[in-house]
CSV table of C-alpha atoms in Angstrom, one decimal:
chain,number,residue,atom,x,y,z
A,1,MET,CA,-123.4,88.5,-73.2
A,2,GLN,CA,-127.0,88.4,-72.5
A,3,TYR,CA,-127.6,87.0,-76.1
A,4,SER,CA,-124.9,84.5,-76.2
A,5,LEU,CA,-126.1,82.6,-73.0
A,6,PRO,CA,-129.2,81.2,-74.4
A,7,GLY,CA,-127.2,80.0,-77.6
A,8,LEU,CA,-124.8,78.4,-75.3
A,9,LEU,CA,-127.3,76.7,-73.5
A,10,VAL,CA,-129.0,75.4,-76.6
A,11,ALA,CA,-125.5,74.2,-77.7
A,12,CYS,CA,-124.8,72.5,-74.4
A,13,THR,CA,-128.1,70.8,-74.5
A,14,TYR,CA,-127.8,69.7,-77.9
A,15,LEU,CA,-124.1,68.0,-77.1
A,16,ALA,CA,-125.5,66.3,-74.2
A,17,TYR,CA,-128.2,64.9,-76.2
A,18,LEU,CA,-125.8,63.9,-78.9
A,19,GLN,CA,-123.4,62.6,-76.1
A,20,SER,CA,-126.3,60.4,-74.5
A,21,HIS,CA,-127.4,58.7,-77.8
A,22,THR,CA,-123.8,58.1,-78.5
A,23,VAL,CA,-123.4,56.2,-75.2
A,24,GLN,CA,-126.5,54.3,-76.0
A,25,ALA,CA,-125.4,53.7,-79.6
A,26,GLN,CA,-122.0,52.4,-78.3
A,27,THR,CA,-123.4,50.4,-75.4
A,28,GLY,CA,-126.8,48.6,-76.6
A,29,CYS,CA,-126.8,44.7,-75.9
A,30,ARG,CA,-128.9,41.7,-75.4
A,31,ASN,CA,-128.9,39.9,-72.2
A,32,PRO,CA,-129.1,36.1,-71.8
A,33,ASN,CA,-132.8,36.4,-72.1
A,34,ARG,CA,-132.4,38.2,-75.2
A,35,ARG,CA,-133.7,41.3,-74.1
A,36,ILE,CA,-132.3,44.5,-75.1
A,37,GLY,CA,-130.4,46.3,-72.5
A,38,GLN,CA,-127.4,48.6,-71.8
A,39,CYS,CA,-123.9,47.6,-71.4
A,40,ILE,CA,-122.8,49.5,-68.2
A,41,SER,CA,-120.9,49.0,-65.1
A,42,ILE,CA,-122.4,46.2,-63.1
A,43,TYR,CA,-122.3,48.8,-59.9
A,44,ASN,CA,-124.7,51.2,-61.6
A,45,CYS,CA,-127.1,48.1,-62.8
A,46,GLU,CA,-129.4,47.9,-59.8
A,47,SER,CA,-131.1,44.6,-60.5
A,48,LEU,CA,-127.8,42.5,-61.1
A,49,LEU,CA,-126.4,44.2,-58.2
A,50,GLU,CA,-129.2,43.0,-56.2
A,51,VAL,CA,-128.2,39.5,-57.2
A,52,VAL,CA,-124.7,39.9,-56.8
A,53,LYS,CA,-125.1,40.9,-52.8
A,54,GLU,CA,-127.0,37.7,-52.1
A,55,VAL,CA,-125.2,35.6,-49.9
A,56,ASN,CA,-125.5,32.3,-51.4
A,57,LEU,CA,-126.2,32.1,-55.3
A,58,ASN,CA,-127.3,29.1,-56.9
A,59,ALA,CA,-126.0,27.8,-60.1
A,60,LEU,CA,-128.5,29.3,-62.4
A,61,GLU,CA,-127.9,32.8,-60.9
A,62,LEU,CA,-124.2,32.3,-61.3
A,63,GLN,CA,-124.7,31.4,-64.9
A,64,PHE,CA,-126.8,34.3,-65.6
A,65,LEU,CA,-124.4,36.7,-64.0
A,66,GLN,CA,-121.7,35.3,-66.1
A,67,GLU,CA,-123.4,35.3,-69.3
A,68,SER,CA,-124.9,38.9,-68.7
A,69,GLN,CA,-121.1,40.1,-69.2
A,70,CYS,CA,-120.6,42.6,-72.1
A,71,GLU,CA,-117.6,44.2,-73.6
A,72,ARG,CA,-116.7,48.0,-74.1
A,73,GLY,CA,-119.4,48.8,-71.7
A,74,TYR,CA,-119.7,52.4,-70.1
A,75,GLY,CA,-118.4,53.2,-66.6
A,76,ARG,CA,-116.2,51.2,-64.3
A,77,PRO,CA,-115.5,47.5,-65.2
A,78,PRO,CA,-117.1,44.8,-64.9
A,79,HIS,CA,-119.7,45.4,-67.5
A,80,VAL,CA,-123.1,43.7,-67.6
A,81,CYS,CA,-126.0,44.0,-70.2
A,82,CYS,CA,-128.5,45.8,-67.8
A,83,THR,CA,-132.3,45.2,-67.7
A,84,SER,CA,-134.8,44.6,-65.1
A,85,ASP,CA,-134.0,41.0,-65.3
A,86,LYS,CA,-132.6,39.4,-62.4
A,87,GLY,CA,-132.4,35.8,-63.6
A,88,TYR,CA,-133.5,33.5,-66.5
A,89,THR,CA,-137.2,34.0,-68.0
A,90,THR,CA,-137.0,30.4,-69.1
A,91,THR,CA,-134.7,27.5,-67.2
A,92,PRO,CA,-131.5,26.9,-69.4
A,93,THR,CA,-129.1,24.1,-69.0
A,94,VAL,CA,-126.4,24.9,-66.5
A,95,THR,CA,-123.2,24.9,-68.1
A,96,GLN,CA,-120.0,23.7,-66.2
A,97,ARG,CA,-117.8,26.6,-66.1
A,98,THR,CA,-113.9,26.0,-65.7
A,99,THR,CA,-110.9,28.1,-66.0
A,100,THR,CA,-108.3,27.2,-68.5
A,101,THR,CA,-105.1,28.6,-69.4
A,102,THR,CA,-105.7,29.1,-73.1
A,103,SER,CA,-109.7,29.6,-73.6
A,104,ARG,CA,-110.8,33.1,-72.4
A,105,PRO,CA,-109.3,36.6,-72.6
A,106,VAL,CA,-107.8,38.2,-69.5
A,107,THR,CA,-110.6,39.6,-67.3
A,108,ARG,CA,-109.9,41.2,-64.0
A,109,VAL,CA,-112.3,42.4,-61.3
A,110,THR,CA,-112.0,43.7,-57.6
A,111,THR,CA,-114.8,44.1,-55.3
A,112,PRO,CA,-115.8,47.9,-53.8
A,113,ARG,CA,-114.5,48.4,-50.4
A,114,THR,CA,-117.8,49.7,-48.9
A,115,TRP,CA,-119.1,46.1,-49.5
A,116,LEU,CA,-116.6,44.4,-47.0
A,117,SER,CA,-116.5,45.1,-43.4
A,118,ALA,CA,-112.9,44.6,-42.9
A,119,SER,CA,-111.7,42.3,-40.2
A,120,PRO,CA,-110.0,43.8,-37.5
A,121,SER,CA,-106.3,42.8,-37.0
A,122,PRO,CA,-106.0,40.1,-34.1
A,123,SER,CA,-104.6,40.9,-30.9
A,124,ASN,CA,-101.2,39.7,-30.1
A,125,GLY,CA,-101.0,36.1,-28.8
A,126,LEU,CA,-103.8,34.7,-30.9
A,127,GLY,CA,-101.2,32.8,-33.3
A,128,ASN,CA,-102.6,29.4,-31.9
A,129,VAL,CA,-106.1,30.4,-33.2
A,130,LEU,CA,-107.5,29.2,-36.4
A,131,PRO,CA,-110.2,31.6,-37.7
A,132,VAL,CA,-113.6,30.3,-38.6
A,133,PRO,CA,-116.1,31.8,-40.7
A,134,PRO,CA,-117.2,34.7,-41.2
A,135,ASN,CA,-113.4,35.8,-40.3
A,136,CYS,CA,-111.7,33.7,-42.9
A,137,GLY,CA,-111.9,32.8,-46.8
A,138,HIS,CA,-113.4,35.9,-48.0
A,139,VAL,CA,-115.6,35.8,-51.4
A,140,THR,CA,-115.0,38.7,-53.5
A,141,LEU,CA,-117.0,39.9,-56.7
A,142,GLY,CA,-114.3,38.5,-58.6
A,143,ASP,CA,-115.4,34.9,-57.4
A,144,LYS,CA,-119.1,35.4,-58.5
A,145,ILE,CA,-118.6,37.4,-61.8
A,146,TYR,CA,-115.4,36.2,-63.5
A,147,MET,CA,-113.5,32.9,-63.7
A,148,GLY,CA,-110.7,34.4,-66.0
A,149,ASN,CA,-107.1,33.4,-65.7
A,150,ASP,CA,-106.3,36.4,-63.7
A,151,THR,CA,-107.5,37.0,-60.4
A,152,GLY,CA,-108.8,40.2,-59.0
A,153,LEU,CA,-106.8,42.7,-57.0
A,154,ASP,CA,-108.3,41.5,-53.7
A,155,GLN,CA,-109.1,37.8,-54.7
A,156,TYR,CA,-107.5,34.9,-52.4
A,157,ALA,CA,-105.8,37.3,-50.1
A,158,TRP,CA,-104.4,34.9,-48.1
A,159,MET,CA,-101.7,34.0,-50.9
A,160,VAL,CA,-98.4,34.6,-50.2
A,161,LEU,CA,-95.1,34.3,-52.2
A,162,LEU,CA,-91.9,32.7,-50.5
A,163,SER,CA,-88.5,34.7,-51.3
A,164,TYR,CA,-84.9,32.8,-51.7
A,165,ARG,CA,-81.6,34.3,-51.9
A,166,ASP,CA,-79.2,32.2,-53.8
A,167,LYS,CA,-75.2,32.2,-53.1
A,168,ASN,CA,-74.7,35.2,-55.4
A,169,GLY,CA,-77.2,37.4,-53.2
A,170,ASN,CA,-79.8,37.3,-55.7
A,171,GLU,CA,-83.3,37.1,-54.7
A,172,GLU,CA,-86.4,35.5,-56.3
A,173,PHE,CA,-89.8,34.2,-55.7
A,174,ASN,CA,-90.0,30.4,-56.2
A,175,CYS,CA,-93.0,29.0,-54.1
A,176,GLY,CA,-96.2,30.0,-52.7
A,177,GLY,CA,-98.0,29.5,-49.5
A,178,SER,CA,-101.4,30.3,-47.6
A,179,LEU,CA,-102.0,32.7,-44.4
A,180,ILE,CA,-104.1,30.7,-41.8
A,181,ASN,CA,-104.0,33.2,-39.1
A,182,GLN,CA,-102.1,36.3,-37.9
A,183,ARG,CA,-99.0,34.4,-37.4
A,184,TYR,CA,-98.5,31.5,-39.7
A,185,VAL,CA,-98.2,30.4,-43.1
A,186,VAL,CA,-98.8,27.1,-44.5
A,187,THR,CA,-96.8,25.7,-47.5
A,188,ALA,CA,-95.0,22.4,-48.8
A,189,ALA,CA,-92.2,21.1,-46.7
A,190,HIS,CA,-90.1,20.8,-50.3
A,191,CYS,CA,-90.5,24.6,-50.1
A,192,VAL,CA,-88.4,25.1,-47.1
A,193,ILE,CA,-86.0,22.4,-46.7
A,194,GLY,CA,-84.0,19.9,-48.8
A,195,ASP,CA,-83.0,20.3,-52.3
A,196,ILE,CA,-84.5,24.0,-52.5
A,197,GLU,CA,-81.8,25.2,-50.3
A,198,LYS,CA,-79.2,23.9,-52.7
A,199,GLU,CA,-80.8,24.6,-56.4
A,200,VAL,CA,-82.7,27.8,-55.1
A,201,GLY,CA,-81.3,29.3,-52.2
A,202,GLN,CA,-82.3,29.9,-48.6
A,203,LEU,CA,-85.6,31.3,-47.7
A,204,THR,CA,-85.4,34.9,-46.7
A,205,ARG,CA,-88.7,36.4,-46.3
A,206,VAL,CA,-92.5,36.0,-47.1
A,207,ARG,CA,-94.8,38.7,-49.1
A,208,LEU,CA,-98.2,39.2,-48.4
A,209,GLY,CA,-100.8,41.3,-50.4
A,210,GLU,CA,-99.1,40.7,-53.8
A,211,TYR,CA,-100.8,40.9,-56.8
A,212,ASP,CA,-98.2,41.9,-59.8
A,213,THR,CA,-94.9,41.1,-59.0
A,214,ASN,CA,-93.7,43.7,-61.6
A,215,GLN,CA,-95.4,46.6,-59.9
A,216,GLU,CA,-95.3,48.2,-56.4
A,217,ILE,CA,-98.9,49.3,-56.3
A,218,ASP,CA,-101.2,47.4,-58.9
A,219,CYS,CA,-104.1,49.1,-60.5
A,220,ILE,CA,-107.1,48.0,-62.6
A,221,GLU,CA,-108.7,51.0,-64.1
A,222,ASP,CA,-109.1,53.3,-61.0
A,223,ASP,CA,-109.2,50.6,-58.7
A,224,CYS,CA,-105.8,50.3,-56.8
A,225,ASN,CA,-104.3,47.7,-54.0
A,226,GLU,CA,-101.8,48.6,-51.3
A,227,LYS,CA,-98.1,48.2,-51.3
A,228,PRO,CA,-97.2,44.4,-50.5
A,229,VAL,CA,-95.9,43.6,-47.3
A,230,ASP,CA,-92.4,41.8,-46.6
A,231,LEU,CA,-92.1,39.9,-43.5
A,232,GLY,CA,-89.2,37.7,-42.0
A,233,PHE,CA,-89.8,34.5,-40.1
A,234,GLU,CA,-89.1,33.1,-36.6
A,235,GLU,CA,-89.4,29.5,-37.4
A,236,VAL,CA,-89.9,26.9,-40.0
A,237,ILE,CA,-91.6,23.5,-39.1
A,238,PRO,CA,-91.5,21.0,-41.6
A,239,HIS,CA,-93.8,17.9,-40.9
A,240,PRO,CA,-91.6,15.3,-39.0
A,241,ASP,CA,-92.6,12.3,-41.5
A,242,TYR,CA,-91.9,14.4,-44.7
A,243,PHE,CA,-89.5,12.6,-46.8
A,244,THR,CA,-88.8,12.6,-50.8
A,245,THR,CA,-87.1,10.3,-53.1
A,246,GLY,CA,-85.7,11.9,-56.0
A,247,ASN,CA,-87.2,15.3,-57.1
A,248,ILE,CA,-90.9,14.2,-57.1
A,249,HIS,CA,-91.6,11.3,-54.4
A,250,ARG,CA,-92.9,13.3,-51.3
A,251,HIS,CA,-95.0,12.0,-48.7
A,252,HIS,CA,-96.4,14.3,-45.9
A,253,ASP,CA,-95.3,17.4,-47.8
A,254,ILE,CA,-96.5,20.3,-45.4
A,255,ALA,CA,-94.6,22.8,-43.5
A,256,LEU,CA,-95.4,25.8,-41.3
A,257,ILE,CA,-93.8,29.2,-41.1
A,258,ARG,CA,-94.1,31.4,-38.2
A,259,LEU,CA,-93.7,34.8,-39.5
A,260,ALA,CA,-91.6,37.5,-37.4
A,261,ALA,CA,-94.5,39.8,-36.6
A,262,ASP,CA,-98.4,39.8,-36.3
A,263,VAL,CA,-100.1,40.1,-39.7
A,264,LYS,CA,-102.5,43.3,-40.0
A,265,PHE,CA,-105.3,42.2,-41.9
A,266,SER,CA,-106.8,44.3,-44.7
A,267,TYR,CA,-108.9,44.0,-48.0
A,268,PHE,CA,-105.5,42.2,-49.4
A,269,ILE,CA,-104.3,40.3,-46.8
A,270,ARG,CA,-106.9,37.9,-44.9
A,271,PRO,CA,-106.7,34.4,-43.8
A,272,VAL,CA,-108.2,31.4,-45.6
A,273,CYS,CA,-110.4,28.9,-43.7
A,274,LEU,CA,-108.9,25.6,-43.0
A,275,PRO,CA,-111.5,22.3,-43.2
A,276,LEU,CA,-112.0,22.1,-39.3
A,277,SER,CA,-114.1,19.3,-38.3
A,278,GLN,CA,-117.4,21.4,-38.1
A,279,GLN,CA,-116.9,22.9,-41.5
A,280,ARG,CA,-115.6,19.8,-43.2
A,281,SER,CA,-117.1,18.4,-46.2
A,282,ALA,CA,-116.4,15.4,-48.5
A,283,ILE,CA,-114.3,16.0,-51.7
A,284,ASN,CA,-115.7,13.9,-54.6
A,285,VAL,CA,-114.4,12.7,-57.8
A,286,GLY,CA,-115.2,15.3,-60.4
A,287,ASP,CA,-115.5,18.3,-58.2
A,288,HIS,CA,-114.1,20.9,-59.4
A,289,LEU,CA,-111.3,23.0,-57.0
A,290,ILE,CA,-109.3,26.1,-57.8
A,291,VAL,CA,-105.3,26.0,-57.9
A,292,ALA,CA,-103.9,29.5,-58.0
A,293,GLY,CA,-100.3,31.0,-58.1
A,294,TRP,CA,-97.7,32.9,-59.9
A,295,GLY,CA,-95.9,29.8,-61.4
A,296,ARG,CA,-95.0,28.8,-64.9
A,297,THR,CA,-97.5,29.2,-67.9
A,298,LEU,CA,-97.6,28.4,-71.7
A,299,LEU,CA,-95.9,31.6,-72.1
A,300,ALA,CA,-93.2,32.3,-69.5
A,301,ARG,CA,-91.4,30.5,-67.0
A,302,GLN,CA,-93.3,32.7,-64.1
A,303,SER,CA,-96.2,34.9,-64.2
A,304,ASN,CA,-96.0,38.3,-62.6
A,305,VAL,CA,-99.6,38.5,-62.2
A,306,LYS,CA,-101.5,36.2,-59.7
A,307,LYS,CA,-103.5,33.4,-61.8
A,308,GLN,CA,-106.0,30.9,-60.9
A,309,LEU,CA,-107.3,27.4,-62.4
A,310,ALA,CA,-110.1,25.1,-62.2
A,311,VAL,CA,-109.2,21.5,-62.0
A,312,PRO,CA,-111.4,18.2,-61.5
A,313,VAL,CA,-110.7,15.8,-58.7
A,314,THR,CA,-109.2,12.6,-59.8
A,315,GLY,CA,-110.1,9.3,-58.0
A,316,HIS,CA,-107.2,8.3,-55.7
A,317,GLU,CA,-106.9,4.7,-56.9
A,318,GLU,CA,-106.9,5.6,-60.5
A,319,CYS,CA,-104.3,8.3,-59.6
A,320,ALA,CA,-102.1,6.2,-57.9
A,321,ASN,CA,-102.0,3.4,-60.3
A,322,LYS,CA,-100.8,6.2,-63.0
A,323,PHE,CA,-98.0,7.3,-60.9
A,324,GLN,CA,-97.1,3.6,-60.0
A,325,THR,CA,-96.1,3.3,-63.9
A,326,ARG,CA,-93.2,5.8,-62.8
A,327,ARG,CA,-92.5,3.9,-59.5
A,328,ILE,CA,-94.1,6.7,-57.5
A,329,SER,CA,-96.2,5.6,-54.6
A,330,LEU,CA,-98.9,7.7,-53.3
A,331,ILE,CA,-100.7,7.7,-49.7
A,332,THR,CA,-104.3,8.5,-48.7
A,333,SER,CA,-103.1,11.9,-47.6
A,334,GLN,CA,-102.4,13.0,-51.0
A,335,LEU,CA,-105.1,14.5,-53.3
A,336,CYS,CA,-105.0,14.3,-57.1
A,337,ALA,CA,-106.6,16.8,-59.4
A,338,GLY,CA,-106.2,17.8,-63.1
A,339,GLY,CA,-104.9,15.7,-65.7
A,340,GLU,CA,-106.3,17.9,-68.6
A,341,PHE,CA,-103.8,19.1,-71.1
A,342,SER,CA,-102.3,22.4,-70.5
A,343,LYS,CA,-104.4,22.7,-67.4
A,344,ASP,CA,-102.2,22.4,-64.4
A,345,SER,CA,-100.3,23.7,-61.5
A,346,CYS,CA,-96.5,23.9,-62.2
A,347,ASP,CA,-93.2,25.0,-61.4
A,348,GLY,CA,-93.3,28.2,-59.1
A,349,ASP,CA,-96.8,27.4,-57.8
A,350,SER,CA,-95.4,24.7,-55.2
A,351,GLY,CA,-96.8,25.2,-51.6
A,352,GLY,CA,-99.7,27.3,-52.9
A,353,PRO,CA,-103.1,26.6,-52.5
A,354,LEU,CA,-105.8,24.1,-53.9
A,355,MET,CA,-109.4,25.6,-52.7
A,356,ARG,CA,-112.9,25.4,-52.9
A,357,GLN,CA,-116.1,27.6,-52.1
A,358,LEU,CA,-118.5,26.2,-49.5
A,359,ASN,CA,-121.3,28.4,-47.8
A,360,ASN,CA,-119.7,31.6,-49.4
A,361,ARG,CA,-116.4,31.1,-47.9
A,362,TRP,CA,-113.2,29.7,-49.4
A,363,TYR,CA,-111.4,26.6,-47.8
A,364,LEU,CA,-107.8,25.2,-48.2
A,365,GLU,CA,-108.2,21.6,-49.3
A,366,GLY,CA,-104.8,20.9,-50.8
A,367,ILE,CA,-101.0,22.2,-51.1
A,368,VAL,CA,-99.2,22.0,-54.4
A,369,SER,CA,-96.7,19.2,-53.9
A,370,PHE,CA,-95.7,17.9,-57.5
A,371,GLY,CA,-96.7,16.2,-60.8
A,372,ASN,CA,-95.1,14.4,-63.7
A,373,ARG,CA,-94.0,17.7,-65.6
A,374,CYS,CA,-97.0,20.1,-66.2
A,375,GLY,CA,-100.1,20.0,-68.2
A,376,LEU,CA,-99.7,16.3,-69.6
A,377,GLN,CA,-103.1,14.8,-70.5
A,378,GLY,CA,-103.9,11.7,-68.0
A,379,TRP,CA,-101.4,12.9,-65.4
A,380,PRO,CA,-102.9,14.9,-62.4
A,381,GLY,CA,-101.3,17.0,-60.1
A,382,VAL,CA,-100.5,15.7,-56.6
A,383,TYR,CA,-101.5,17.8,-53.4
A,384,THR,CA,-101.2,17.4,-49.9
A,385,ARG,CA,-104.7,16.7,-48.6
A,386,VAL,CA,-105.1,19.5,-45.8
A,387,THR,CA,-107.9,17.6,-43.7
A,388,ASP,CA,-105.5,14.9,-42.5
A,389,TYR,CA,-103.2,17.5,-41.1
A,390,ILE,CA,-105.6,19.8,-39.2
A,391,ASP,CA,-104.3,18.2,-35.9
A,392,TRP,CA,-100.7,18.5,-36.6
A,393,ILE,CA,-101.3,22.2,-37.5
A,394,GLN,CA,-102.9,22.7,-34.3
A,395,GLN,CA,-100.5,21.1,-32.2
A,396,ASN,CA,-97.6,23.2,-33.8
A,397,ILE,CA,-99.0,26.6,-33.9
A,398,ARG,CA,-98.5,28.9,-30.9
A,399,PRO,CA,-99.5,32.3,-29.3
């Protein structure tokens, strides 16, 4: 035995040597500056991890992070080509990065729980209080690294699904919404009254904290979320001026749902920020906003996984003239975005959020309302402009 130990030690040392060189051979890469690095987990790359932790990243920093991604890396995803570089050594052209339904492979990422200080669940009686930063619209690592089709597990944690029961007792998800405080969800009025009651069924419950509707608990690699929460509701409040002509002529398409119980916030259930007067900023033509949901894709009637898409804002007059050719009138409290082939919100996304990121927080700018089919070139989607309904929301929420 005394002679076998040195032999075993040498063998183990040699094996470790071979394993380390195998890893290096498998994970070698070049970063955006063309420097040779190692394709490893960003959590093990001190230089880029330091960049990610910055509160406000500029366009070049974001681009450098995104172009630093690599495949078949070592360790927990996301993988980056790690060197000592924290940015470009020469200034490149900043590219516009948008999300499409067809362009890049699925990539998902979540934020390490230790990086977040979870907001405490509000006390009872704060249903009439709208949260303001830093207690809403949380940005995750996924927002900074990836703009793939699938979201991260804890990305857009305010998004909810609305469930309906048909006359045969079957239940299905058919609309979305956004959690705005401990007690209220905002959605589209056509998701709670009108034709949906006849064509789909009665609203029965609201699901919070969902990611993949096919799984009870969702995992990406070794990172898992919590079981989603289903809540009933006490009251549905459609806007009093909401009306519709036919299937798609909708004005004031917004509603509030008062949940049956206070929501306990977590990493996977958080409220979105609303564009209150003190946080409001103009939306310009050409700005890219994010729409997300579980609606129809090119490949399926509904997606089981929460997806996201970047869509450009369209000028109101141009959009109104386009819809007028279909005898559909638009009002100024409606916002148009999209109009690119195959890039659009669609069936099942109704009531869901149109969002943008300002000062490292996400704001709800629009609610999915209607469109002329889905993803037709030259036909933007129409969204309810949330800014115009802040007063109405504040007047209709209660403790």
